[in-house]
Structure formats: C-alpha cells, structure tokens
Tab-separated table of N, CA and C in Angstrom:
chain	number	residue	atom	x	y	z
A	335	UNK	N	19.664	273.468	34.674
A	335	UNK	CA	20.315	274.564	34.717
A	335	UNK	C	21.109	274.555	33.487
A	336	UNK	N	20.799	274.810	32.339
A	336	UNK	CA	21.643	274.343	31.415
A	336	UNK	C	22.112	276.028	31.056
A	337	UNK	N	23.321	275.400	30.652
A	337	UNK	CA	25.385	276.726	30.209
A	337	UNK	C	24.787	276.574	28.877
A	338	UNK	N	25.027	277.662	29.286
A	338	UNK	CA	25.198	279.534	28.012
A	338	UNK	C	26.358	278.993	27.732
A	339	UNK	N	26.863	278.986	26.005
A	339	UNK	CA	27.447	279.184	25.146
A	339	UNK	C	28.251	280.413	25.457
A	340	UNK	N	29.590	279.728	25.481
A	340	UNK	CA	30.591	281.305	25.866
A	340	UNK	C	30.938	281.065	23.843
A	341	UNK	N	31.136	282.758	23.510
A	341	UNK	CA	30.302	283.502	22.768
A	341	UNK	C	31.857	283.805	22.508
A	342	UNK	N	33.238	284.380	23.269
A	342	UNK	CA	34.574	285.424	23.583
A	342	UNK	C	35.380	284.855	24.290
A	343	UNK	N	36.435	283.109	23.662
A	343	UNK	CA	37.111	282.917	24.691
A	343	UNK	C	37.726	283.624	25.804
A	344	UNK	N	38.395	285.114	25.467
A	344	UNK	CA	39.110	285.573	26.427
A	344	UNK	C	38.424	286.923	26.075
A	345	UNK	N	37.760	288.052	26.243
A	345	UNK	CA	36.829	289.080	26.901
A	345	UNK	C	37.419	289.902	27.588
A	346	UNK	N	37.268	291.472	27.523
A	346	UNK	CA	38.306	292.948	28.570
A	346	UNK	C	36.831	292.996	30.195
A	347	UNK	N	37.082	293.291	31.120
A	347	UNK	CA	36.441	293.667	32.297
A	347	UNK	C	36.795	294.271	32.373
A	348	UNK	N	35.591	295.152	33.279
A	348	UNK	CA	35.345	296.674	33.300
A	348	UNK	C	35.385	297.194	34.735
A	349	UNK	N	36.109	297.220	35.971
A	349	UNK	CA	36.091	297.760	36.437
A	349	UNK	C	35.436	298.906	37.391
A	350	UNK	N	34.378	299.299	37.680
A	350	UNK	CA	33.877	300.662	37.564
A	350	UNK	C	33.521	301.247	39.138
A	351	UNK	N	33.686	301.815	39.763
A	351	UNK	CA	33.089	301.883	41.681
A	351	UNK	C	31.754	301.841	40.780
A	352	UNK	N	31.185	302.620	40.884
A	352	UNK	CA	29.245	302.036	40.875
A	352	UNK	C	28.499	303.103	39.835
A	353	UNK	N	29.537	303.523	38.952
A	353	UNK	CA	28.366	303.570	37.538
A	353	UNK	C	28.877	302.936	36.296
A	354	UNK	N	28.796	301.420	36.831
A	354	UNK	CA	29.054	300.641	35.297
A	354	UNK	C	27.718	300.395	33.954
A	355	UNK	N	26.765	300.325	35.350
A	355	UNK	CA	26.152	300.997	33.822
A	355	UNK	C	25.350	302.299	32.853
A	356	UNK	N	25.919	303.062	33.749
A	356	UNK	CA	25.693	304.209	33.445
A	356	UNK	C	26.831	304.522	32.078
A	357	UNK	N	27.922	303.919	32.175
A	357	UNK	CA	29.354	303.261	31.024
A	357	UNK	C	28.287	302.527	30.024
A	358	UNK	N	28.103	301.551	30.551
A	358	UNK	CA	28.196	300.314	28.955
A	358	UNK	C	26.437	301.724	29.077
A	359	UNK	N	25.399	302.448	29.799
A	359	UNK	CA	24.778	302.646	28.265
A	359	UNK	C	25.244	303.863	27.503
A	360	UNK	N	26.196	304.386	28.197
A	360	UNK	CA	26.914	305.429	27.318
A	360	UNK	C	27.874	305.085	25.508
A	361	UNK	N	28.516	303.785	26.476
A	361	UNK	CA	29.071	303.517	24.727
A	361	UNK	C	27.719	301.767	24.060
A	362	UNK	N	26.747	301.527	24.202
A	362	UNK	CA	25.883	301.038	23.772
A	362	UNK	C	25.372	301.989	23.110
A	363	UNK	N	25.192	303.883	23.510
A	363	UNK	CA	24.759	304.695	22.215
A	363	UNK	C	25.674	304.851	21.612
A	364	UNK	N	27.240	304.759	21.576
A	364	UNK	CA	28.459	305.864	21.136
A	364	UNK	C	28.147	304.484	19.528
A	365	UNK	N	29.055	303.611	19.936
A	365	UNK	CA	29.636	301.909	19.095
A	365	UNK	C	28.127	301.543	18.225
A	366	UNK	N	27.882	301.486	17.207
A	366	UNK	CA	26.643	299.971	16.107
A	366	UNK	C	27.290	298.818	16.374
A	367	UNK	N	25.813	298.946	16.224
A	367	UNK	CA	25.949	297.416	16.441
A	367	UNK	C	26.286	296.196	17.795
A	368	UNK	N	24.828	296.777	18.795
A	368	UNK	CA	25.392	296.767	20.263
A	368	UNK	C	24.400	297.001	20.973
A	369	UNK	N	25.346	296.210	22.460
A	369	UNK	CA	23.636	296.238	23.017
A	369	UNK	C	24.475	295.434	25.104
A	370	UNK	N	22.532	294.932	25.094
A	370	UNK	CA	23.681	294.501	26.578
A	370	UNK	C	23.470	293.460	26.575
A	371	UNK	N	24.014	292.364	27.266
A	371	UNK	CA	23.710	291.086	27.664
A	371	UNK	C	23.302	290.825	27.770
A	372	UNK	N	23.774	290.915	29.443
A	372	UNK	CA	22.764	290.613	30.814
A	372	UNK	C	23.160	292.180	31.488
A	373	UNK	N	22.711	292.126	33.260
A	373	UNK	CA	23.169	291.928	33.905
A	373	UNK	C	22.146	292.433	35.013
A	374	UNK	N	22.969	291.795	35.676
A	374	UNK	CA	23.406	290.688	37.396
A	374	UNK	C	23.795	291.595	38.760
A	375	UNK	N	22.719	291.493	39.293
A	375	UNK	CA	22.491	292.722	40.628
A	375	UNK	C	23.409	291.586	42.011
A	376	UNK	N	23.545	292.658	42.983
A	376	UNK	CA	24.017	291.440	44.058
A	376	UNK	C	22.518	291.859	44.022
A	377	UNK	N	22.572	290.307	45.404
A	377	UNK	CA	21.151	289.481	46.502
A	377	UNK	C	22.255	289.918	48.005
A	378	UNK	N	21.054	288.725	48.641
A	378	UNK	CA	21.454	289.000	49.496
A	378	UNK	C	22.732	288.690	50.078
A	379	UNK	N	24.289	287.732	49.380
A	379	UNK	CA	25.320	287.427	50.581
A	379	UNK	C	25.825	289.044	50.609
A	380	UNK	N	25.448	289.922	49.511
A	380	UNK	CA	25.808	290.864	48.878
A	380	UNK	C	28.074	291.061	47.941
A	381	UNK	N	28.991	291.109	48.015
A	381	UNK	CA	29.158	293.204	49.192
A	381	UNK	C	27.968	294.376	48.384
A	382	UNK	N	27.346	293.764	47.128
A	382	UNK	CA	27.065	295.425	47.019
A	382	UNK	C	25.507	295.751	47.736
A	383	UNK	N	25.063	296.180	47.571
A	383	UNK	CA	23.837	296.343	48.066
A	383	UNK	C	22.272	295.688	47.521
A	384	UNK	N	21.501	295.415	48.396
A	384	UNK	CA	21.316	293.843	47.730
A	384	UNK	C	19.507	294.327	46.126
A	385	UNK	N	20.723	294.240	44.696
A	385	UNK	CA	19.224	295.068	43.695
A	385	UNK	C	20.656	295.712	42.490
A	386	UNK	N	21.355	295.856	43.735
A	386	UNK	CA	21.982	297.127	42.408
A	386	UNK	C	22.349	296.416	41.816
A	387	UNK	N	23.273	296.985	40.383
A	387	UNK	CA	24.452	296.250	39.525
A	387	UNK	C	25.492	295.766	39.840
A	388	UNK	N	25.698	294.664	39.879
A	388	UNK	CA	26.776	293.661	40.143
A	388	UNK	C	27.750	293.831	38.475
A	389	UNK	N	27.142	293.311	37.286
A	389	UNK	CA	28.047	293.159	36.485
A	389	UNK	C	26.630	293.381	35.510
A	390	UNK	N	27.218	293.764	34.415
A	390	UNK	CA	27.212	293.528	32.908
A	390	UNK	C	28.063	293.180	31.965
A	391	UNK	N	27.063	292.384	31.085
A	391	UNK	CA	27.666	291.765	29.922
A	391	UNK	C	27.486	292.446	28.927
A	392	UNK	N	28.050	293.692	27.831
A	392	UNK	CA	27.766	293.231	26.587
A	392	UNK	C	28.561	294.011	25.624
A	393	UNK	N	27.302	293.864	24.406
A	393	UNK	CA	28.364	294.136	23.192
A	393	UNK	C	28.640	295.515	22.009
A	394	UNK	N	30.216	295.659	21.671
A	394	UNK	CA	30.186	296.879	21.322
A	394	UNK	C	30.809	296.124	20.105
A	395	UNK	N	29.689	296.884	19.340
A	395	UNK	CA	30.254	296.092	17.202
A	395	UNK	C	30.987	295.163	17.594
A	396	UNK	N	29.810	293.911	17.848
A	396	UNK	CA	29.878	292.805	18.104
A	396	UNK	C	31.015	291.602	19.159
A	397	UNK	N	31.582	292.966	19.482
A	397	UNK	CA	32.901	292.649	20.559
A	397	UNK	C	32.043	293.015	22.762
A	398	UNK	N	32.654	291.366	22.327
A	398	UNK	CA	31.656	290.858	23.757
A	398	UNK	C	32.453	291.787	25.333
A	399	UNK	N	32.130	292.215	26.192
A	399	UNK	CA	32.753	293.337	27.275
A	399	UNK	C	31.787	292.394	28.646
A	400	UNK	N	32.516	292.263	29.748
A	400	UNK	CA	31.496	293.003	30.549
A	400	UNK	C	32.711	293.763	32.177
A	401	UNK	N	31.222	295.147	32.223
A	401	UNK	CA	31.616	295.440	33.847
A	401	UNK	C	31.411	295.462	34.595
A	402	UNK	N	32.580	295.234	35.888
A	402	UNK	CA	32.274	294.923	36.639
A	402	UNK	C	31.589	296.756	37.943
A	403	UNK	N	30.516	296.861	38.688
A	403	UNK	CA	31.108	297.119	39.386
A	403	UNK	C	31.098	296.904	41.151
A	404	UNK	N	32.441	297.203	41.608
A	404	UNK	CA	32.535	296.767	42.596
A	404	UNK	C	33.438	298.039	43.723
A	405	UNK	N	33.185	298.954	43.142
A	405	UNK	CA	33.443	299.874	44.757
A	405	UNK	C	35.539	300.367	44.162
A	406	UNK	N	35.221	301.412	44.925
A	406	UNK	CA	36.560	302.674	44.892
A	406	UNK	C	37.823	302.086	45.139
A	407	UNK	N	37.960	300.839	44.150
A	407	UNK	CA	39.379	299.817	44.769
A	407	UNK	C	40.010	300.124	44.385
A	408	UNK	N	39.958	300.051	42.658
A	408	UNK	CA	41.178	299.885	41.437
A	408	UNK	C	40.039	301.293	40.455
A	409	UNK	N	41.764	301.599	39.969
A	409	UNK	CA	40.829	302.665	38.441
A	409	UNK	C	41.241	302.492	37.606
A	410	UNK	N	41.423	302.896	36.349
A	410	UNK	CA	41.181	302.734	35.011
A	410	UNK	C	43.185	304.137	35.039
A	411	UNK	N	43.885	303.204	33.873
A	411	UNK	CA	44.278	303.299	33.632
A	411	UNK	C	44.935	303.811	32.095
A	412	UNK	N	45.606	304.288	31.535
A	412	UNK	CA	46.103	304.929	30.017
A	412	UNK	C	47.494	302.919	29.622
A	413	UNK	N	47.740	302.813	31.027
A	413	UNK	CA	48.729	301.278	29.882
A	413	UNK	C	47.271	300.509	29.641
A	414	UNK	N	46.165	300.146	29.947
A	414	UNK	CA	45.114	299.827	28.375
A	414	UNK	C	44.370	300.634	28.430
A	415	UNK	N	44.134	300.233	26.831
A	415	UNK	CA	42.872	300.782	26.550
A	415	UNK	C	42.630	300.299	25.309
A	416	UNK	N	41.662	300.728	24.580
A	416	UNK	CA	41.270	300.401	23.240
A	416	UNK	C	41.319	301.285	21.727
A	417	UNK	N	41.160	300.955	21.437
A	417	UNK	CA	41.927	300.807	19.500
A	417	UNK	C	40.537	300.689	19.089
A	418	UNK	N	39.905	301.916	18.891
A	418	UNK	CA	39.036	302.334	17.532
A	418	UNK	C	39.883	301.998	16.157
A	419	UNK	N	39.616	301.055	15.401
A	419	UNK	CA	39.791	301.155	14.004
A	419	UNK	C	39.159	302.306	13.079
A	420	UNK	N	38.977	303.658	12.350
A	420	UNK	CA	38.367	303.978	11.902
A	420	UNK	C	39.037	303.763	10.058
A	421	UNK	N	37.436	303.887	8.951
A	421	UNK	CA	38.389	303.890	7.684
A	421	UNK	C	38.094	304.672	7.222
A	422	UNK	N	37.979	306.474	7.752
A	422	UNK	CA	38.509	307.167	7.153
A	422	UNK	C	37.829	308.512	8.282
A	423	UNK	N	37.347	309.831	8.026
A	423	UNK	CA	37.825	311.395	8.882
A	423	UNK	C	36.874	310.965	9.210
A	424	UNK	N	35.681	310.168	8.809
A	424	UNK	CA	34.320	311.047	9.843
A	424	UNK	C	33.906	309.783	9.872
A	425	UNK	N	34.696	308.661	10.640
A	425	UNK	CA	34.127	307.898	11.410
A	425	UNK	C	35.577	308.684	12.527
A	426	UNK	N	37.025	309.043	13.010
A	426	UNK	CA	37.504	308.846	13.778
A	426	UNK	C	36.779	310.926	14.475
A	427	UNK	N	36.495	311.373	14.017
A	427	UNK	CA	35.735	312.868	13.847
A	427	UNK	C	34.499	311.669	14.139
A	428	UNK	N	33.696	311.173	13.997
A	428	UNK	CA	32.504	310.411	15.284
A	428	UNK	C	33.404	310.339	16.598
A	429	UNK	N	34.126	309.107	16.302
A	429	UNK	CA	34.731	308.493	18.023
A	429	UNK	C	35.742	309.580	18.533
A	430	UNK	N	35.970	310.548	18.397
A	430	UNK	CA	36.795	311.664	18.728
A	430	UNK	C	36.359	312.428	19.910
A	431	UNK	N	35.148	312.513	18.982
A	431	UNK	CA	33.259	313.818	19.666
A	431	UNK	C	33.305	312.647	20.328
A	432	UNK	N	32.842	312.285	20.162
A	432	UNK	CA	32.105	310.634	21.607
A	432	UNK	C	32.287	310.745	22.876
A	433	UNK	N	33.162	309.547	22.528
A	433	UNK	CA	33.904	309.298	23.214
A	433	UNK	C	35.543	310.228	24.184
A	434	UNK	N	35.580	311.471	23.483
A	434	UNK	CA	36.509	312.388	24.732
A	434	UNK	C	34.843	313.433	25.422
A	435	UNK	N	34.041	312.835	25.216
A	435	UNK	CA	33.021	314.530	25.757
A	435	UNK	C	32.799	314.139	27.632
A	436	UNK	N	33.739	315.034	27.723
A	436	UNK	CA	33.349	314.974	29.283
A	436	UNK	C	34.897	314.292	30.117
A	437	UNK	N	35.578	314.010	29.330
A	437	UNK	CA	36.700	313.058	28.591
A	437	UNK	C	38.095	314.278	28.889
A	438	UNK	N	39.328	313.729	27.820
A	438	UNK	CA	40.154	313.829	28.457
A	438	UNK	C	40.678	314.197	26.771
A	439	UNK	N	41.002	314.456	26.232
A	439	UNK	CA	42.307	314.851	24.591
A	439	UNK	C	43.542	315.174	25.341
A	440	UNK	N	43.894	313.426	24.325
A	440	UNK	CA	45.716	313.382	24.561
A	440	UNK	C	46.002	313.652	23.237
A	441	UNK	N	47.645	313.516	23.516
A	441	UNK	CA	48.132	313.213	21.942
A	441	UNK	C	47.538	312.007	21.329
A	442	UNK	N	48.755	311.719	19.854
A	442	UNK	CA	47.969	310.880	18.578
A	442	UNK	C	47.199	310.278	19.368
A	443	UNK	N	45.699	310.437	18.635
A	443	UNK	CA	44.477	309.870	19.310
A	443	UNK	C	43.667	309.275	20.004
A	444	UNK	N	45.739	309.343	21.484
A	444	UNK	CA	44.517	308.864	22.351
A	444	UNK	C	43.441	310.022	22.882
A	445	UNK	N	42.472	309.569	24.203
A	445	UNK	CA	41.648	310.221	24.838
A	445	UNK	C	41.700	309.184	26.234
A	446	UNK	N	41.327	309.804	27.025
A	446	UNK	CA	40.694	309.641	27.779
A	446	UNK	C	38.891	309.862	28.319
A	447	UNK	N	37.487	308.512	28.291
A	447	UNK	CA	36.551	308.755	28.038
A	447	UNK	C	35.660	310.230	29.662
A	448	UNK	N	35.006	309.977	29.447
A	448	UNK	CA	34.438	310.735	31.299
A	448	UNK	C	34.242	309.854	32.034
A	449	UNK	N	34.231	309.056	32.094
A	449	UNK	CA	34.534	307.417	32.845
A	449	UNK	C	36.075	307.164	33.178
A	450	UNK	N	36.764	307.300	32.742
A	450	UNK	CA	38.799	307.481	33.121
A	450	UNK	C	38.900	305.715	31.599
A	451	UNK	N	37.838	305.219	30.897
A	451	UNK	CA	38.616	304.173	30.315
A	451	UNK	C	39.854	304.709	28.225
A	452	UNK	N	40.683	304.943	28.336
A	452	UNK	CA	41.829	305.520	27.201
A	452	UNK	C	41.119	304.679	26.347
A	453	UNK	N	40.439	305.393	25.079
A	453	UNK	CA	41.007	304.939	23.412
A	453	UNK	C	41.847	305.114	23.134
A	454	UNK	N	42.375	305.044	21.733
A	454	UNK	CA	42.721	305.154	20.645
A	454	UNK	C	42.052	305.613	19.455
A	455	UNK	N	41.690	306.874	18.475
A	455	UNK	CA	40.711	306.421	17.615
A	455	UNK	C	41.973	306.216	16.156
A	456	UNK	N	42.374	305.465	15.653
A	456	UNK	CA	42.876	305.645	14.094
A	456	UNK	C	42.645	304.913	12.846
A	457	UNK	N	42.398	306.209	12.541
A	457	UNK	CA	42.832	305.370	10.864
A	457	UNK	C	44.203	303.887	10.437
A	458	UNK	N	43.007	303.784	9.148
A	458	UNK	CA	43.350	302.616	9.017
A	458	UNK	C	44.994	303.141	8.564
A	459	UNK	N	44.835	303.985	7.707
A	459	UNK	CA	45.683	304.451	6.602
A	459	UNK	C	46.678	305.071	7.075
A	460	UNK	N	46.637	305.299	8.930
A	460	UNK	CA	47.598	305.757	9.540
A	460	UNK	C	49.017	304.154	9.555
A	461	UNK	N	48.082	303.106	10.551
A	461	UNK	CA	48.431	302.435	10.282
A	461	UNK	C	49.680	301.857	9.001
A	462	UNK	N	49.222	302.034	7.914
A	462	UNK	CA	48.840	301.707	6.778
A	462	UNK	C	50.422	302.665	6.651
A	463	UNK	N	50.917	304.539	6.902
A	463	UNK	CA	51.456	304.911	5.970
A	463	UNK	C	52.444	304.426	7.218
A	464	UNK	N	52.870	304.345	8.699
A	464	UNK	CA	53.801	303.805	9.227
A	464	UNK	C	54.912	302.607	9.216
A	465	UNK	N	53.687	301.295	8.284
A	465	UNK	CA	54.324	300.289	7.765
A	465	UNK	C	55.079	300.202	6.412
A	466	UNK	N	54.856	301.971	6.337
A	466	UNK	CA	55.732	301.489	5.105
A	466	UNK	C	57.298	301.663	4.923
A	467	UNK	N	57.770	300.463	3.642
A	467	UNK	CA	59.132	300.211	4.004
A	467	UNK	C	60.393	301.505	3.709
A	468	UNK	N	59.190	302.523	3.296
A	468	UNK	CA	60.374	303.470	3.299
A	468	UNK	C	60.496	304.530	4.616
A	469	UNK	N	61.454	304.206	5.124
A	469	UNK	CA	61.857	305.006	7.153
A	469	UNK	C	61.805	306.434	6.802
A	470	UNK	N	61.477	306.587	5.488
A	470	UNK	CA	62.036	308.381	4.952
A	470	UNK	C	60.177	308.044	5.162
A	471	UNK	N	59.691	308.178	5.059
A	471	UNK	CA	58.158	308.552	5.251
A	471	UNK	C	57.439	308.116	6.232
A	472	UNK	N	57.929	306.761	6.511
A	472	UNK	CA	57.187	306.442	8.398
A	472	UNK	C	57.660	307.364	9.169
A	473	UNK	N	58.892	307.992	9.584
A	473	UNK	CA	59.306	309.093	10.081
A	473	UNK	C	58.549	309.414	9.749
A	474	UNK	N	58.081	311.040	8.875
A	474	UNK	CA	57.201	312.396	8.283
A	474	UNK	C	55.926	311.543	9.040
A	475	UNK	N	55.666	310.738	8.821
A	475	UNK	CA	54.291	309.933	9.262
A	475	UNK	C	54.264	310.233	11.056
A	476	UNK	N	55.361	309.442	11.642
A	476	UNK	CA	56.031	310.469	12.940
A	476	UNK	C	55.153	311.193	13.893
A	477	UNK	N	55.754	311.794	13.002
A	477	UNK	CA	56.579	313.610	12.986
A	477	UNK	C	55.301	313.834	13.222
A	478	UNK	N	54.840	313.968	12.398
A	478	UNK	CA	53.452	314.462	11.749
A	478	UNK	C	52.622	314.192	13.308
A	479	UNK	N	52.556	312.671	13.554
A	479	UNK	CA	51.036	312.543	14.062
A	479	UNK	C	51.415	313.083	15.793
A	480	UNK	N	52.920	312.486	16.752
A	480	UNK	CA	53.231	313.956	17.154
A	480	UNK	C	52.750	315.572	18.037
A	481	UNK	N	52.651	316.020	17.189
A	481	UNK	CA	52.018	317.050	16.736
A	481	UNK	C	50.768	316.986	16.657
A	482	UNK	N	50.282	316.167	17.125
A	482	UNK	CA	48.406	316.187	16.945
A	482	UNK	C	48.175	315.822	18.035
A	483	UNK	N	46.434	316.006	18.033
A	483	UNK	CA	45.553	315.407	19.002
A	483	UNK	C	44.829	314.267	17.793
A	484	UNK	N	43.569	315.091	17.466
A	484	UNK	CA	43.457	313.331	16.856
A	484	UNK	C	43.833	314.102	15.126
A	485	UNK	N	43.988	312.579	15.136
A	485	UNK	CA	43.945	312.330	14.336
A	485	UNK	C	43.879	312.607	12.310
A	486	UNK	N	44.557	313.360	12.376
A	486	UNK	CA	44.615	314.649	11.071
A	486	UNK	C	44.585	313.215	9.657
A	487	UNK	N	43.561	312.609	8.988
A	487	UNK	CA	44.105	311.391	7.440
A	487	UNK	C	44.449	312.871	6.453
A	488	UNK	N	44.193	312.907	6.456
A	488	UNK	CA	45.296	314.855	5.242
A	488	UNK	C	46.035	315.533	5.438
A	489	UNK	N	46.619	315.270	6.627
A	489	UNK	CA	48.159	316.142	6.789
A	489	UNK	C	48.923	314.874	7.673
A	490	UNK	N	48.357	313.865	7.809
A	490	UNK	CA	49.481	312.955	7.784
A	490	UNK	C	49.586	311.906	6.041
A	491	UNK	N	48.842	311.515	5.236
A	491	UNK	CA	49.139	312.117	3.724
A	491	UNK	C	49.820	312.817	3.177
A	492	UNK	N	49.570	313.910	3.843
A	492	UNK	CA	50.957	314.881	3.372
A	492	UNK	C	51.231	315.109	3.335
A	493	UNK	N	52.745	314.463	3.873
A	493	UNK	CA	53.933	314.613	5.770
A	493	UNK	C	54.238	312.826	4.991
A	494	UNK	N	53.423	311.937	4.587
A	494	UNK	CA	54.273	311.342	3.652
A	494	UNK	C	54.060	311.288	2.987
A	495	UNK	N	53.569	312.306	1.672
A	495	UNK	CA	53.886	312.497	-0.041
A	495	UNK	C	55.100	313.518	-0.202
A	496	UNK	N	55.634	314.237	1.115
A	496	UNK	CA	56.477	315.385	1.270
A	496	UNK	C	57.693	314.861	0.210
A	497	UNK	N	58.079	315.379	-0.111
A	497	UNK	CA	59.838	314.902	-0.977
A	497	UNK	C	61.494	315.571	-0.057
A	498	UNK	N	62.132	314.456	0.075
A	498	UNK	CA	62.889	315.587	1.739
A	498	UNK	C	63.318	316.800	0.985
C-alpha cells in the first residue's frame, strides 16, 4: 500500500456525537472551493456500529479539516472558533446568514452554527481599522463593534472617521 502525501501538516479535527456527515455536507455547501476527500466507516472492531461514519476528511475553501463521529463524550465551546475573513459586506452577510441558520448569533461577529461550532465572521476592514496607530480611532471602532452582532462595515467606518 502506497502512503498518500500529507496535504497539510496541522489541521483541525471536529468531534461530533453522530452527525459529523451532516455537518460536513453543510459546511461543504456553504464554502466555495470545498469538497469531501475521504469517508472512513467503522468496521467490525468498532467502537461504532459497522458501516457508520467514523471520520471524514474534507476541505473548506482549500483548508483541510477532519470530522469524527466519536459519541457524546465531548462538546464544542466558543473557546475554539474558526475565523472567516471577509472582503466586503456581501461576504459578511452571506456567511453570517448561512452559518448562523439554526444556531446562535452572538456579539462582535461571533456565532455558533446548528452543530455548536463557533465561527467569527470578520471583515478584513475591521482588522485594518483596529490596527490603526491612532488609539482614539481604534477605540471608536471597538466601541462600535461591541454594540453589534453581525459586523456592519459601513458603521465601523463611520465610527473610525468620527472627529472627537
């Protein structure tokens, strides 16, 4: 048997109870340039029922992930989240709507999808404005963001441009 080449040295693995395949199909439908690479099923050795999905490797926008159906032992937490960097408001709106459907919309561009996975939908403009060397400008931007759930690029630009 010939070994496959490693695509990515480090990649995240997501632990699901038993709905990893459903989650992967959802994520692949949301992100462009995405696909399922491999599905591994439980065999006679278990511990899951024979033929059910054990693990799936998949790409989201070219980045490799693994989903594991490992049972109810672990759950997701906002302590780990995936950042989706967006070029414009249309992208922010798209990912916010798709990923939060059936989940939870939180403050400052954070959400939890219907599987409990946390995401940050972040316009690159926000990162640029927060990194401004003028602390008064970056403070106004942060204060505006703290009032938002989904990030509104125009509102953070307005906050940035305000004169004291």
